[in-house]
Amino acid sequence: MKLPVKFLCYIACIAFFSVSCSTKNVDDELNYTDKEFFIPEVKSIEIEILERINDYRISLGLNSLQSSSVIKSQAYSHTVYMIEQNNMSHDYFHVRKNYLVNNAGASKVAENVGYGYSSAASVVDAWLKSDGHRRTIEGDFTNFDISVEQNSEGVLYFTNIFMKN
């Protein structure tokens, strides 16, 4: 008995989606969003990065950005996540963005991440040399903040989040 081709394709699609979809990503996201957010103490390197970015923006005639504790909490949670994963990433950016939209009135959110730089000057210079990162720094934002944390080997990880109210 021959089955119609459309029917076989339908069965194949059902089989593919029933075995290829995993709850791992959903579980990972739930674990990520369940983390308790808090605001860590501000470090001198973080202040210097924010100052360098604002100095650059002002040199272009752009507005300076205001720091924000709610942004810092989101940046910190992501920096800790990257250290735990031993990987620089924008994983779960949509979760951070949605949090800022819902809890800080954000209408626009972007982020720059980095790792391995040893100073504020080196990470900001690297971001400014990258078209995408520079566009974020020069973007139409009102607030920003950063988290810089060190892994057990002494490597620095950076998450810089920008927001417009």
mmCIF file with all atom_site columns, C-alpha atoms in Angstrom:
data_model
loop_
_atom_site.group_PDB
_atom_site.id
_atom_site.type_symbol
_atom_site.label_atom_id
_atom_site.label_alt_id
_atom_site.label_comp_id
_atom_site.label_asym_id
_atom_site.label_entity_id
_atom_site.label_seq_id
_atom_site.pdbx_PDB_ins_code
_atom_site.Cartn_x
_atom_site.Cartn_y
_atom_site.Cartn_z
_atom_site.occupancy
_atom_site.B_iso_or_equiv
_atom_site.pdbx_formal_charge
_atom_site.auth_seq_id
_atom_site.auth_comp_id
_atom_site.auth_asym_id
_atom_site.auth_atom_id
_atom_site.pdbx_PDB_model_num
ATOM 1   C CA . MET A 1 1   ? 0.000  0.000  0.000  1.00 0.00 ? 1   MET A CA 1
ATOM 2   C CA . LYS A 1 2   ? 1.441  3.351  -1.046 1.00 0.00 ? 2   LYS A CA 1
ATOM 3   C CA . LEU A 1 3   ? 0.885  6.350  1.197  1.00 0.00 ? 3   LEU A CA 1
ATOM 4   C CA . PRO A 1 4   ? 0.548  9.826  -0.328 1.00 0.00 ? 4   PRO A CA 1
ATOM 5   C CA . VAL A 1 5   ? 3.758  11.888 -0.284 1.00 0.00 ? 5   VAL A CA 1
ATOM 6   C CA . LYS A 1 6   ? 2.099  14.728 1.664  1.00 0.00 ? 6   LYS A CA 1
ATOM 7   C CA . PHE A 1 7   ? 1.062  12.295 4.389  1.00 0.00 ? 7   PHE A CA 1
ATOM 8   C CA . LEU A 1 8   ? 4.604  10.902 4.668  1.00 0.00 ? 8   LEU A CA 1
ATOM 9   C CA . CYS A 1 9   ? 6.022  14.439 4.899  1.00 0.00 ? 9   CYS A CA 1
ATOM 10  C CA . TYR A 1 10  ? 3.496  15.227 7.631  1.00 0.00 ? 10  TYR A CA 1
ATOM 11  C CA . ILE A 1 11  ? 4.504  12.131 9.627  1.00 0.00 ? 11  ILE A CA 1
ATOM 12  C CA . ALA A 1 12  ? 8.193  12.911 9.128  1.00 0.00 ? 12  ALA A CA 1
ATOM 13  C CA . CYS A 1 13  ? 7.702  16.469 10.425 1.00 0.00 ? 13  CYS A CA 1
ATOM 14  C CA . ILE A 1 14  ? 5.843  15.256 13.490 1.00 0.00 ? 14  ILE A CA 1
ATOM 15  C CA . ALA A 1 15  ? 8.551  12.698 14.205 1.00 0.00 ? 15  ALA A CA 1
ATOM 16  C CA . PHE A 1 16  ? 11.313 15.282 13.692 1.00 0.00 ? 16  PHE A CA 1
ATOM 17  C CA . PHE A 1 17  ? 9.782  17.857 16.034 1.00 0.00 ? 17  PHE A CA 1
ATOM 18  C CA . SER A 1 18  ? 8.853  15.326 18.675 1.00 0.00 ? 18  SER A CA 1
ATOM 19  C CA . VAL A 1 19  ? 12.424 14.075 19.023 1.00 0.00 ? 19  VAL A CA 1
ATOM 20  C CA . SER A 1 20  ? 14.434 17.152 18.061 1.00 0.00 ? 20  SER A CA 1
ATOM 21  C CA . CYS A 1 21  ? 12.854 19.584 20.495 1.00 0.00 ? 21  CYS A CA 1
ATOM 22  C CA . SER A 1 22  ? 14.445 19.515 23.882 1.00 0.00 ? 22  SER A CA 1
ATOM 23  C CA . THR A 1 23  ? 13.464 21.110 27.154 1.00 0.00 ? 23  THR A CA 1
ATOM 24  C CA . LYS A 1 24  ? 17.129 21.826 27.862 1.00 0.00 ? 24  LYS A CA 1
ATOM 25  C CA . ASN A 1 25  ? 16.931 25.377 26.498 1.00 0.00 ? 25  ASN A CA 1
ATOM 26  C CA . VAL A 1 26  ? 13.716 26.045 28.380 1.00 0.00 ? 26  VAL A CA 1
ATOM 27  C CA . ASP A 1 27  ? 15.180 24.583 31.559 1.00 0.00 ? 27  ASP A CA 1
ATOM 28  C CA . ASP A 1 28  ? 18.372 26.601 31.107 1.00 0.00 ? 28  ASP A CA 1
ATOM 29  C CA . GLU A 1 29  ? 16.360 29.782 30.636 1.00 0.00 ? 29  GLU A CA 1
ATOM 30  C CA . LEU A 1 30  ? 14.298 29.080 33.742 1.00 0.00 ? 30  LEU A CA 1
ATOM 31  C CA . ASN A 1 31  ? 17.484 28.550 35.746 1.00 0.00 ? 31  ASN A CA 1
ATOM 32  C CA . TYR A 1 32  ? 18.945 31.771 34.329 1.00 0.00 ? 32  TYR A CA 1
ATOM 33  C CA . THR A 1 33  ? 15.861 33.842 35.181 1.00 0.00 ? 33  THR A CA 1
ATOM 34  C CA . ASP A 1 34  ? 15.561 32.360 38.672 1.00 0.00 ? 34  ASP A CA 1
ATOM 35  C CA . LYS A 1 35  ? 18.905 33.837 39.718 1.00 0.00 ? 35  LYS A CA 1
ATOM 36  C CA . GLU A 1 36  ? 18.615 36.384 42.476 1.00 0.00 ? 36  GLU A CA 1
ATOM 37  C CA . PHE A 1 37  ? 19.534 39.839 41.173 1.00 0.00 ? 37  PHE A CA 1
ATOM 38  C CA . PHE A 1 38  ? 21.516 42.166 43.329 1.00 0.00 ? 38  PHE A CA 1
ATOM 39  C CA . ILE A 1 39  ? 23.730 45.181 42.870 1.00 0.00 ? 39  ILE A CA 1
ATOM 40  C CA . PRO A 1 40  ? 27.410 44.530 43.585 1.00 0.00 ? 40  PRO A CA 1
ATOM 41  C CA . GLU A 1 41  ? 29.812 47.151 44.844 1.00 0.00 ? 41  GLU A CA 1
ATOM 42  C CA . VAL A 1 42  ? 31.094 49.437 42.099 1.00 0.00 ? 42  VAL A CA 1
ATOM 43  C CA . LYS A 1 43  ? 34.718 48.852 41.070 1.00 0.00 ? 43  LYS A CA 1
ATOM 44  C CA . SER A 1 44  ? 37.157 51.544 39.922 1.00 0.00 ? 44  SER A CA 1
ATOM 45  C CA . ILE A 1 45  ? 37.586 49.830 36.529 1.00 0.00 ? 45  ILE A CA 1
ATOM 46  C CA . GLU A 1 46  ? 33.815 50.020 36.008 1.00 0.00 ? 46  GLU A CA 1
ATOM 47  C CA . ILE A 1 47  ? 33.764 53.741 36.811 1.00 0.00 ? 47  ILE A CA 1
ATOM 48  C CA . GLU A 1 48  ? 36.646 54.308 34.407 1.00 0.00 ? 48  GLU A CA 1
ATOM 49  C CA . ILE A 1 49  ? 34.904 52.421 31.599 1.00 0.00 ? 49  ILE A CA 1
ATOM 50  C CA . LEU A 1 50  ? 31.702 54.413 32.060 1.00 0.00 ? 50  LEU A CA 1
ATOM 51  C CA . GLU A 1 51  ? 33.687 57.670 32.125 1.00 0.00 ? 51  GLU A CA 1
ATOM 52  C CA . ARG A 1 52  ? 35.613 56.735 28.977 1.00 0.00 ? 52  ARG A CA 1
ATOM 53  C CA . ILE A 1 53  ? 32.404 55.897 27.138 1.00 0.00 ? 53  ILE A CA 1
ATOM 54  C CA . ASN A 1 54  ? 30.755 59.146 28.221 1.00 0.00 ? 54  ASN A CA 1
ATOM 55  C CA . ASP A 1 55  ? 33.866 61.159 27.280 1.00 0.00 ? 55  ASP A CA 1
ATOM 56  C CA . TYR A 1 56  ? 33.781 59.550 23.843 1.00 0.00 ? 56  TYR A CA 1
ATOM 57  C CA . ARG A 1 57  ? 30.072 60.272 23.422 1.00 0.00 ? 57  ARG A CA 1
ATOM 58  C CA . ILE A 1 58  ? 30.502 63.881 24.503 1.00 0.00 ? 58  ILE A CA 1
ATOM 59  C CA . SER A 1 59  ? 33.401 64.305 22.023 1.00 0.00 ? 59  SER A CA 1
ATOM 60  C CA . LEU A 1 60  ? 30.888 63.413 19.276 1.00 0.00 ? 60  LEU A CA 1
ATOM 61  C CA . GLY A 1 61  ? 28.270 65.831 20.588 1.00 0.00 ? 61  GLY A CA 1
ATOM 62  C CA . LEU A 1 62  ? 26.108 63.038 21.995 1.00 0.00 ? 62  LEU A CA 1
ATOM 63  C CA . ASN A 1 63  ? 24.416 63.064 25.382 1.00 0.00 ? 63  ASN A CA 1
ATOM 64  C CA . SER A 1 64  ? 26.187 61.537 28.342 1.00 0.00 ? 64  SER A CA 1
ATOM 65  C CA . LEU A 1 65  ? 24.559 58.439 29.795 1.00 0.00 ? 65  LEU A CA 1
ATOM 66  C CA . GLN A 1 66  ? 23.440 58.007 33.382 1.00 0.00 ? 66  GLN A CA 1
ATOM 67  C CA . SER A 1 67  ? 24.352 54.920 35.354 1.00 0.00 ? 67  SER A CA 1
ATOM 68  C CA . SER A 1 68  ? 21.538 52.739 36.641 1.00 0.00 ? 68  SER A CA 1
ATOM 69  C CA . SER A 1 69  ? 21.473 50.207 39.450 1.00 0.00 ? 69  SER A CA 1
ATOM 70  C CA . VAL A 1 70  ? 18.802 48.092 37.748 1.00 0.00 ? 70  VAL A CA 1
ATOM 71  C CA . ILE A 1 71  ? 20.981 47.884 34.629 1.00 0.00 ? 71  ILE A CA 1
ATOM 72  C CA . LYS A 1 72  ? 24.008 47.055 36.779 1.00 0.00 ? 72  LYS A CA 1
ATOM 73  C CA . SER A 1 73  ? 22.115 44.145 38.364 1.00 0.00 ? 73  SER A CA 1
ATOM 74  C CA . GLN A 1 74  ? 21.367 42.715 34.921 1.00 0.00 ? 74  GLN A CA 1
ATOM 75  C CA . ALA A 1 75  ? 24.937 43.248 33.726 1.00 0.00 ? 75  ALA A CA 1
ATOM 76  C CA . TYR A 1 76  ? 26.295 41.574 36.854 1.00 0.00 ? 76  TYR A CA 1
ATOM 77  C CA . SER A 1 77  ? 24.077 38.510 36.498 1.00 0.00 ? 77  SER A CA 1
ATOM 78  C CA . HIS A 1 78  ? 25.198 38.057 32.900 1.00 0.00 ? 78  HIS A CA 1
ATOM 79  C CA . THR A 1 79  ? 28.878 38.521 33.706 1.00 0.00 ? 79  THR A CA 1
ATOM 80  C CA . VAL A 1 80  ? 28.632 35.854 36.413 1.00 0.00 ? 80  VAL A CA 1
ATOM 81  C CA . TYR A 1 81  ? 26.818 33.598 33.932 1.00 0.00 ? 81  TYR A CA 1
ATOM 82  C CA . MET A 1 82  ? 29.606 34.016 31.345 1.00 0.00 ? 82  MET A CA 1
ATOM 83  C CA . ILE A 1 83  ? 32.223 33.138 33.971 1.00 0.00 ? 83  ILE A CA 1
ATOM 84  C CA . GLU A 1 84  ? 30.230 30.058 35.014 1.00 0.00 ? 84  GLU A CA 1
ATOM 85  C CA . GLN A 1 85  ? 29.987 28.994 31.344 1.00 0.00 ? 85  GLN A CA 1
ATOM 86  C CA . ASN A 1 86  ? 33.638 29.912 30.699 1.00 0.00 ? 86  ASN A CA 1
ATOM 87  C CA . ASN A 1 87  ? 32.403 31.597 27.523 1.00 0.00 ? 87  ASN A CA 1
ATOM 88  C CA . MET A 1 88  ? 31.762 35.138 26.362 1.00 0.00 ? 88  MET A CA 1
ATOM 89  C CA . SER A 1 89  ? 28.243 35.385 24.944 1.00 0.00 ? 89  SER A CA 1
ATOM 90  C CA . HIS A 1 90  ? 24.996 37.301 24.583 1.00 0.00 ? 90  HIS A CA 1
ATOM 91  C CA . ASP A 1 91  ? 23.037 34.263 25.830 1.00 0.00 ? 91  ASP A CA 1
ATOM 92  C CA . TYR A 1 92  ? 19.605 35.179 27.221 1.00 0.00 ? 92  TYR A CA 1
ATOM 93  C CA . PHE A 1 93  ? 19.896 38.811 26.096 1.00 0.00 ? 93  PHE A CA 1
ATOM 94  C CA . HIS A 1 94  ? 16.130 38.756 25.535 1.00 0.00 ? 94  HIS A CA 1
ATOM 95  C CA . VAL A 1 95  ? 15.641 37.953 29.239 1.00 0.00 ? 95  VAL A CA 1
ATOM 96  C CA . ARG A 1 96  ? 17.751 40.958 30.319 1.00 0.00 ? 96  ARG A CA 1
ATOM 97  C CA . LYS A 1 97  ? 16.006 43.174 27.786 1.00 0.00 ? 97  LYS A CA 1
ATOM 98  C CA . ASN A 1 98  ? 12.536 42.083 28.898 1.00 0.00 ? 98  ASN A CA 1
ATOM 99  C CA . TYR A 1 99  ? 13.498 42.637 32.538 1.00 0.00 ? 99  TYR A CA 1
ATOM 100 C CA . LEU A 1 100 ? 14.575 46.213 31.761 1.00 0.00 ? 100 LEU A CA 1
ATOM 101 C CA . VAL A 1 101 ? 11.465 46.871 29.677 1.00 0.00 ? 101 VAL A CA 1
ATOM 102 C CA . ASN A 1 102 ? 9.218  45.608 32.470 1.00 0.00 ? 102 ASN A CA 1
ATOM 103 C CA . ASN A 1 103 ? 11.116 46.984 35.486 1.00 0.00 ? 103 ASN A CA 1
ATOM 104 C CA . ALA A 1 104 ? 12.877 50.116 34.261 1.00 0.00 ? 104 ALA A CA 1
ATOM 105 C CA . GLY A 1 105 ? 10.635 51.368 31.450 1.00 0.00 ? 105 GLY A CA 1
ATOM 106 C CA . ALA A 1 106 ? 13.191 50.642 28.720 1.00 0.00 ? 106 ALA A CA 1
ATOM 107 C CA . SER A 1 107 ? 12.128 51.244 25.138 1.00 0.00 ? 107 SER A CA 1
ATOM 108 C CA . LYS A 1 108 ? 15.464 50.126 23.688 1.00 0.00 ? 108 LYS A CA 1
ATOM 109 C CA . VAL A 1 109 ? 18.248 47.902 25.077 1.00 0.00 ? 109 VAL A CA 1
ATOM 110 C CA . ALA A 1 110 ? 21.646 46.818 23.734 1.00 0.00 ? 110 ALA A CA 1
ATOM 111 C CA . GLU A 1 111 ? 24.784 45.325 25.207 1.00 0.00 ? 111 GLU A CA 1
ATOM 112 C CA . ASN A 1 112 ? 28.501 44.940 24.622 1.00 0.00 ? 112 ASN A CA 1
ATOM 113 C CA . VAL A 1 113 ? 30.406 42.058 26.179 1.00 0.00 ? 113 VAL A CA 1
ATOM 114 C CA . GLY A 1 114 ? 34.080 41.248 26.353 1.00 0.00 ? 114 GLY A CA 1
ATOM 115 C CA . TYR A 1 115 ? 36.711 39.226 28.158 1.00 0.00 ? 115 TYR A CA 1
ATOM 116 C CA . GLY A 1 116 ? 40.437 39.038 28.537 1.00 0.00 ? 116 GLY A CA 1
ATOM 117 C CA . TYR A 1 117 ? 41.150 42.764 28.557 1.00 0.00 ? 117 TYR A CA 1
ATOM 118 C CA . SER A 1 118 ? 43.293 44.014 31.410 1.00 0.00 ? 118 SER A CA 1
ATOM 119 C CA . SER A 1 119 ? 42.193 47.640 31.653 1.00 0.00 ? 119 SER A CA 1
ATOM 120 C CA . ALA A 1 120 ? 39.331 50.027 31.038 1.00 0.00 ? 120 ALA A CA 1
ATOM 121 C CA . ALA A 1 121 ? 41.264 51.637 28.202 1.00 0.00 ? 121 ALA A CA 1
ATOM 122 C CA . SER A 1 122 ? 41.894 48.325 26.416 1.00 0.00 ? 122 SER A CA 1
ATOM 123 C CA . VAL A 1 123 ? 38.280 47.127 26.472 1.00 0.00 ? 123 VAL A CA 1
ATOM 124 C CA . VAL A 1 124 ? 36.803 50.502 25.476 1.00 0.00 ? 124 VAL A CA 1
ATOM 125 C CA . ASP A 1 125 ? 39.384 50.876 22.677 1.00 0.00 ? 125 ASP A CA 1
ATOM 126 C CA . ALA A 1 126 ? 38.520 47.392 21.403 1.00 0.00 ? 126 ALA A CA 1
ATOM 127 C CA . TRP A 1 127 ? 34.795 48.192 21.424 1.00 0.00 ? 127 TRP A CA 1
ATOM 128 C CA . LEU A 1 128 ? 35.415 51.463 19.573 1.00 0.00 ? 128 LEU A CA 1
ATOM 129 C CA . LYS A 1 129 ? 37.444 49.646 16.888 1.00 0.00 ? 129 LYS A CA 1
ATOM 130 C CA . SER A 1 130 ? 34.531 47.254 16.263 1.00 0.00 ? 130 SER A CA 1
ATOM 131 C CA . ASP A 1 131 ? 31.763 48.707 14.072 1.00 0.00 ? 131 ASP A CA 1
ATOM 132 C CA . GLY A 1 132 ? 28.958 46.916 15.927 1.00 0.00 ? 132 GLY A CA 1
ATOM 133 C CA . HIS A 1 133 ? 30.204 47.727 19.410 1.00 0.00 ? 133 HIS A CA 1
ATOM 134 C CA . ARG A 1 134 ? 30.911 51.344 18.439 1.00 0.00 ? 134 ARG A CA 1
ATOM 135 C CA . ARG A 1 135 ? 27.373 51.724 17.042 1.00 0.00 ? 135 ARG A CA 1
ATOM 136 C CA . THR A 1 136 ? 26.049 50.551 20.401 1.00 0.00 ? 136 THR A CA 1
ATOM 137 C CA . ILE A 1 137 ? 28.238 53.045 22.281 1.00 0.00 ? 137 ILE A CA 1
ATOM 138 C CA . GLU A 1 138 ? 27.122 55.836 19.925 1.00 0.00 ? 138 GLU A CA 1
ATOM 139 C CA . GLY A 1 139 ? 23.466 54.739 20.041 1.00 0.00 ? 139 GLY A CA 1
ATOM 140 C CA . ASP A 1 140 ? 20.383 56.651 21.101 1.00 0.00 ? 140 ASP A CA 1
ATOM 141 C CA . PHE A 1 141 ? 20.415 55.718 24.789 1.00 0.00 ? 141 PHE A CA 1
ATOM 142 C CA . THR A 1 142 ? 19.830 57.489 28.101 1.00 0.00 ? 142 THR A CA 1
ATOM 143 C CA . ASN A 1 143 ? 21.292 55.054 30.640 1.00 0.00 ? 143 ASN A CA 1
ATOM 144 C CA . PHE A 1 144 ? 23.956 52.395 30.933 1.00 0.00 ? 144 PHE A CA 1
ATOM 145 C CA . ASP A 1 145 ? 25.975 50.417 33.402 1.00 0.00 ? 145 ASP A CA 1
ATOM 146 C CA . ILE A 1 146 ? 28.615 47.753 33.478 1.00 0.00 ? 146 ILE A CA 1
ATOM 147 C CA . SER A 1 147 ? 29.801 44.753 35.411 1.00 0.00 ? 147 SER A CA 1
ATOM 148 C CA . VAL A 1 148 ? 33.412 43.612 35.413 1.00 0.00 ? 148 VAL A CA 1
ATOM 149 C CA . GLU A 1 149 ? 34.183 40.354 37.197 1.00 0.00 ? 149 GLU A CA 1
ATOM 150 C CA . GLN A 1 150 ? 37.220 38.108 37.359 1.00 0.00 ? 150 GLN A CA 1
ATOM 151 C CA . ASN A 1 151 ? 37.232 34.341 36.944 1.00 0.00 ? 151 ASN A CA 1
ATOM 152 C CA . SER A 1 152 ? 39.394 32.021 39.066 1.00 0.00 ? 152 SER A CA 1
ATOM 153 C CA . GLU A 1 153 ? 42.328 32.380 36.619 1.00 0.00 ? 153 GLU A CA 1
ATOM 154 C CA . GLY A 1 154 ? 42.224 36.189 36.883 1.00 0.00 ? 154 GLY A CA 1
ATOM 155 C CA . VAL A 1 155 ? 40.604 36.781 33.466 1.00 0.00 ? 155 VAL A CA 1
ATOM 156 C CA . LEU A 1 156 ? 38.232 39.759 33.397 1.00 0.00 ? 156 LEU A CA 1
ATOM 157 C CA . TYR A 1 157 ? 34.743 39.456 31.890 1.00 0.00 ? 157 TYR A CA 1
ATOM 158 C CA . PHE A 1 158 ? 32.696 42.535 30.912 1.00 0.00 ? 158 PHE A CA 1
ATOM 159 C CA . THR A 1 159 ? 28.992 43.170 30.330 1.00 0.00 ? 159 THR A CA 1
ATOM 160 C CA . ASN A 1 160 ? 28.006 46.730 29.378 1.00 0.00 ? 160 ASN A CA 1
ATOM 161 C CA . ILE A 1 161 ? 24.258 47.289 28.933 1.00 0.00 ? 161 ILE A CA 1
ATOM 162 C CA . PHE A 1 162 ? 22.716 50.372 27.328 1.00 0.00 ? 162 PHE A CA 1
ATOM 163 C CA . MET A 1 163 ? 19.092 51.434 27.702 1.00 0.00 ? 163 MET A CA 1
ATOM 164 C CA . LYS A 1 164 ? 16.762 54.155 26.480 1.00 0.00 ? 164 LYS A CA 1
ATOM 165 C CA . ASN A 1 165 ? 13.762 55.145 28.576 1.00 0.00 ? 165 ASN A CA 1
#
